[in-house]
PDB file of C-alpha atoms in Angstrom:
ATOM      1  CA  MET A   1      -0.391   0.038   0.024  1.00  0.00           C
ATOM      2  CA  PRO A   2       1.461   3.457  -1.241  1.00  0.00           C
ATOM      3  CA  ASN A   3       1.846   6.153   1.566  1.00  0.00           C
ATOM      4  CA  LYS A   4      -0.788   8.432   2.351  1.00  0.00           C
ATOM      5  CA  ALA A   5       0.013  11.884   1.220  1.00  0.00           C
ATOM      6  CA  PRO A   6      -0.291  14.140   4.157  1.00  0.00           C
ATOM      7  CA  THR A   7      -2.899  16.473   4.440  1.00  0.00           C
ATOM      8  CA  THR A   8      -2.292  18.833   7.852  1.00  0.00           C
ATOM      9  CA  VAL A   9       0.286  20.630   8.960  1.00  0.00           C
ATOM     10  CA  ARG A  10       0.622  18.658  11.934  1.00  0.00           C
ATOM     11  CA  GLU A  11       1.991  15.285   9.390  1.00  0.00           C
ATOM     12  CA  ILE A  12       4.883  17.670   8.078  1.00  0.00           C
ATOM     13  CA  MET A  13       6.283  19.802  10.892  1.00  0.00           C
ATOM     14  CA  SER A  14       9.100  19.775  12.647  1.00  0.00           C
ATOM     15  CA  ARG A  15       8.387  19.282  15.975  1.00  0.00           C
ATOM     16  CA  ASP A  16      12.050  19.252  17.201  1.00  0.00           C
ATOM     17  CA  CYS A  17      12.775  23.165  16.269  1.00  0.00           C
ATOM     18  CA  TYR A  18      15.268  25.704  16.732  1.00  0.00           C
ATOM     19  CA  ARG A  19      13.266  28.580  19.316  1.00  0.00           C
ATOM     20  CA  VAL A  20      15.379  31.349  21.320  1.00  0.00           C
ATOM     21  CA  THR A  21      14.195  33.672  24.159  1.00  0.00           C
ATOM     22  CA  GLY A  22      13.996  37.356  24.273  1.00  0.00           C
ATOM     23  CA  LYS A  23      17.354  37.216  26.234  1.00  0.00           C
ATOM     24  CA  THR A  24      19.199  35.460  23.486  1.00  0.00           C
ATOM     25  CA  SER A  25      22.232  37.825  22.180  1.00  0.00           C
ATOM     26  CA  VAL A  26      22.026  38.635  18.112  1.00  0.00           C
ATOM     27  CA  SER A  27      25.407  36.771  17.677  1.00  0.00           C
ATOM     28  CA  THR A  28      24.101  33.888  19.051  1.00  0.00           C
ATOM     29  CA  LEU A  29      20.933  33.702  16.923  1.00  0.00           C
ATOM     30  CA  ALA A  30      22.950  34.494  14.099  1.00  0.00           C
ATOM     31  CA  GLU A  31      25.028  31.469  14.671  1.00  0.00           C
ATOM     32  CA  GLY A  32      21.744  29.114  15.230  1.00  0.00           C
ATOM     33  CA  LEU A  33      20.147  30.290  11.782  1.00  0.00           C
ATOM     34  CA  ALA A  34      23.235  29.236  10.452  1.00  0.00           C
ATOM     35  CA  LEU A  35      23.470  26.368  11.723  1.00  0.00           C
ATOM     36  CA  HIS A  36      20.214  25.416  11.046  1.00  0.00           C
ATOM     37  CA  ARG A  37      19.670  26.591   7.966  1.00  0.00           C
ATOM     38  CA  LEU A  38      16.601  28.603   8.354  1.00  0.00           C
ATOM     39  CA  PRO A  39      15.491  32.213   7.568  1.00  0.00           C
ATOM     40  CA  GLY A  40      13.650  33.175  10.997  1.00  0.00           C
ATOM     41  CA  VAL A  41      12.624  31.745  14.367  1.00  0.00           C
ATOM     42  CA  PRO A  42       9.885  31.525  16.880  1.00  0.00           C
ATOM     43  CA  VAL A  43      11.258  33.590  19.986  1.00  0.00           C
ATOM     44  CA  VAL A  44       9.375  32.043  23.345  1.00  0.00           C
ATOM     45  CA  ASP A  45       9.225  33.167  26.566  1.00  0.00           C
ATOM     46  CA  GLU A  46      10.141  30.081  29.423  1.00  0.00           C
ATOM     47  CA  ARG A  47       7.385  28.262  29.401  1.00  0.00           C
ATOM     48  CA  ASP A  48       7.089  27.994  25.866  1.00  0.00           C
ATOM     49  CA  HIS A  49       4.925  30.241  24.562  1.00  0.00           C
ATOM     50  CA  LEU A  50       5.184  32.052  21.574  1.00  0.00           C
ATOM     51  CA  ILE A  51       5.894  35.632  21.997  1.00  0.00           C
ATOM     52  CA  GLY A  52       7.340  36.699  18.855  1.00  0.00           C
ATOM     53  CA  PHE A  53       9.367  35.674  15.655  1.00  0.00           C
ATOM     54  CA  ILE A  54      12.912  37.281  14.633  1.00  0.00           C
ATOM     55  CA  SER A  55      14.363  36.810  11.034  1.00  0.00           C
ATOM     56  CA  GLU A  56      17.607  37.102   9.382  1.00  0.00           C
ATOM     57  CA  GLN A  57      16.288  40.552   7.602  1.00  0.00           C
ATOM     58  CA  ASP A  58      15.363  42.114  11.505  1.00  0.00           C
ATOM     59  CA  VAL A  59      18.920  41.582  12.213  1.00  0.00           C
ATOM     60  CA  MET A  60      21.168  42.270   9.557  1.00  0.00           C
ATOM     61  CA  GLY A  61      21.408  45.976   9.961  1.00  0.00           C
ATOM     62  CA  LYS A  62      21.729  45.885  13.822  1.00  0.00           C
ATOM     63  CA  VAL A  63      24.805  43.447  13.511  1.00  0.00           C
ATOM     64  CA  LEU A  64      26.087  45.301  10.946  1.00  0.00           C
ATOM     65  CA  GLU A  65      25.588  48.716  12.734  1.00  0.00           C
ATOM     66  CA  SER A  66      27.020  46.719  16.036  1.00  0.00           C
ATOM     67  CA  SER A  67      30.377  46.154  13.894  1.00  0.00           C
ATOM     68  CA  TYR A  68      30.763  49.387  12.578  1.00  0.00           C
ATOM     69  CA  LEU A  69      30.354  51.085  16.052  1.00  0.00           C
ATOM     70  CA  ASN A  70      32.423  48.293  17.722  1.00  0.00           C
ATOM     71  CA  ASP A  71      29.713  47.462  19.857  1.00  0.00           C
ATOM     72  CA  GLU A  72      27.103  44.610  21.790  1.00  0.00           C
ATOM     73  CA  PRO A  73      24.949  43.546  19.507  1.00  0.00           C
ATOM     74  CA  PRO A  74      20.997  44.282  21.272  1.00  0.00           C
ATOM     75  CA  LEU A  75      19.126  41.089  22.400  1.00  0.00           C
ATOM     76  CA  VAL A  76      16.661  39.183  20.098  1.00  0.00           C
ATOM     77  CA  SER A  77      13.872  41.371  22.176  1.00  0.00           C
ATOM     78  CA  ASP A  78      14.921  44.249  20.813  1.00  0.00           C
ATOM     79  CA  LEU A  79      14.275  43.643  17.500  1.00  0.00           C
ATOM     80  CA  MET A  80      11.537  40.898  17.480  1.00  0.00           C
ATOM     81  CA  ARG A  81       8.012  41.067  15.768  1.00  0.00           C
ATOM     82  CA  ASN A  82       5.809  40.752  18.187  1.00  0.00           C
ATOM     83  CA  GLU A  83       2.845  40.356  15.614  1.00  0.00           C
ATOM     84  CA  VAL A  84       3.527  36.641  14.600  1.00  0.00           C
ATOM     85  CA  LEU A  85       1.891  34.594  11.783  1.00  0.00           C
ATOM     86  CA  SER A  86       0.936  31.286  13.300  1.00  0.00           C
ATOM     87  CA  VAL A  87      -0.374  28.103  12.497  1.00  0.00           C
ATOM     88  CA  THR A  88      -2.300  25.097  14.444  1.00  0.00           C
ATOM     89  CA  PRO A  89      -0.994  21.529  14.015  1.00  0.00           C
ATOM     90  CA  ASN A  90      -4.594  20.814  12.209  1.00  0.00           C
ATOM     91  CA  LYS A  91      -5.255  23.170   9.573  1.00  0.00           C
ATOM     92  CA  SER A  92      -4.887  21.968   5.869  1.00  0.00           C
ATOM     93  CA  ILE A  93      -1.524  22.010   3.956  1.00  0.00           C
ATOM     94  CA  THR A  94      -3.814  23.277   1.138  1.00  0.00           C
ATOM     95  CA  ASP A  95      -5.332  25.906   2.961  1.00  0.00           C
ATOM     96  CA  LEU A  96      -1.569  26.609   4.412  1.00  0.00           C
ATOM     97  CA  ALA A  97      -0.181  27.073   0.590  1.00  0.00           C
ATOM     98  CA  GLN A  98      -2.756  29.553  -0.474  1.00  0.00           C
ATOM     99  CA  GLU A  99      -1.659  31.272   2.774  1.00  0.00           C
ATOM    100  CA  MET A 100       2.100  31.471   1.829  1.00  0.00           C
ATOM    101  CA  LEU A 101       0.965  32.632  -1.621  1.00  0.00           C
ATOM    102  CA  GLY A 102       2.735  36.131  -1.823  1.00  0.00           C
ATOM    103  CA  ALA A 103       4.578  37.934   0.398  1.00  0.00           C
ATOM    104  CA  LYS A 104       4.002  35.734   3.760  1.00  0.00           C
ATOM    105  CA  PRO A 105       7.031  34.089   5.983  1.00  0.00           C
ATOM    106  CA  LYS A 106       8.475  31.530   4.733  1.00  0.00           C
ATOM    107  CA  VAL A 107       8.365  29.861   8.503  1.00  0.00           C
ATOM    108  CA  TYR A 108       5.313  29.388  10.440  1.00  0.00           C
ATOM    109  CA  PRO A 109       5.495  28.254  14.161  1.00  0.00           C
ATOM    110  CA  VAL A 110       3.151  26.264  14.744  1.00  0.00           C
ATOM    111  CA  VAL A 111       0.782  26.410  18.128  1.00  0.00           C
ATOM    112  CA  GLU A 112      -1.550  24.696  19.795  1.00  0.00           C
ATOM    113  CA  GLN A 113      -3.182  26.296  23.373  1.00  0.00           C
ATOM    114  CA  GLY A 114      -0.792  29.064  23.036  1.00  0.00           C
ATOM    115  CA  ARG A 115       2.765  26.965  22.683  1.00  0.00           C
ATOM    116  CA  LEU A 116       4.972  26.006  20.233  1.00  0.00           C
ATOM    117  CA  VAL A 117       4.700  22.727  19.344  1.00  0.00           C
ATOM    118  CA  GLY A 118       6.999  22.758  15.920  1.00  0.00           C
ATOM    119  CA  ILE A 119       7.512  24.873  12.860  1.00  0.00           C
ATOM    120  CA  VAL A 120       6.481  24.497   9.303  1.00  0.00           C
ATOM    121  CA  THR A 121       8.411  25.492   6.658  1.00  0.00           C
ATOM    122  CA  ARG A 122       7.448  26.817   2.730  1.00  0.00           C
ATOM    123  CA  ARG A 123       9.775  23.876   1.641  1.00  0.00           C
ATOM    124  CA  ASP A 124       7.518  21.634   3.987  1.00  0.00           C
ATOM    125  CA  VAL A 125       4.036  22.729   2.520  1.00  0.00           C
ATOM    126  CA  LEU A 126       5.738  22.389  -1.478  1.00  0.00           C
ATOM    127  CA  SER A 127       7.045  18.927  -0.946  1.00  0.00           C
ATOM    128  CA  ALA A 128       3.986  17.871   0.500  1.00  0.00           C
ATOM    129  CA  VAL A 129       1.571  19.742  -2.231  1.00  0.00           C
ATOM    130  CA  LEU A 130       4.443  17.730  -4.810  1.00  0.00           C
ATOM    131  CA  ARG A 131       3.604  14.804  -2.734  1.00  0.00           C
ATOM    132  CA  MET A 132      -0.501  15.338  -2.765  1.00  0.00           C
ATOM    133  CA  ARG A 133      -0.137  15.793  -6.613  1.00  0.00           C
ATOM    134  CA  HIS A 134       1.508  12.273  -7.320  1.00  0.00           C
ATOM    135  CA  ASN A 135      -1.244   9.712  -5.006  1.00  0.00           C
TER     136      ASN A 135
END
């Protein structure tokens, strides 16, 4: 029996995802983004509740500025966006694919009862949509 194509975000999300807190330094964040090959990551509090999102784009200017001025880069809490587009694990992949058209984020935090349970990327969604077409 062939593998059934995934239909919900829960089936394609990365559960063990990289995340930071507001107290994370921007240099640590930049290293983590490079290591995990992500364009941005969720920001959580000490109980793993989603409180923001920060991307490479959010920090690039500040990192340049701090290296030019030879001072300490800011913390994630100084630069993160508090308005975050997130999805639930039960969201349909095709609905999310529709939302990702245009200038939407490339990474969505997946939240259940206010807590971060994973992330889903545009690449994850594209792969899932392709699998749906071939099943």
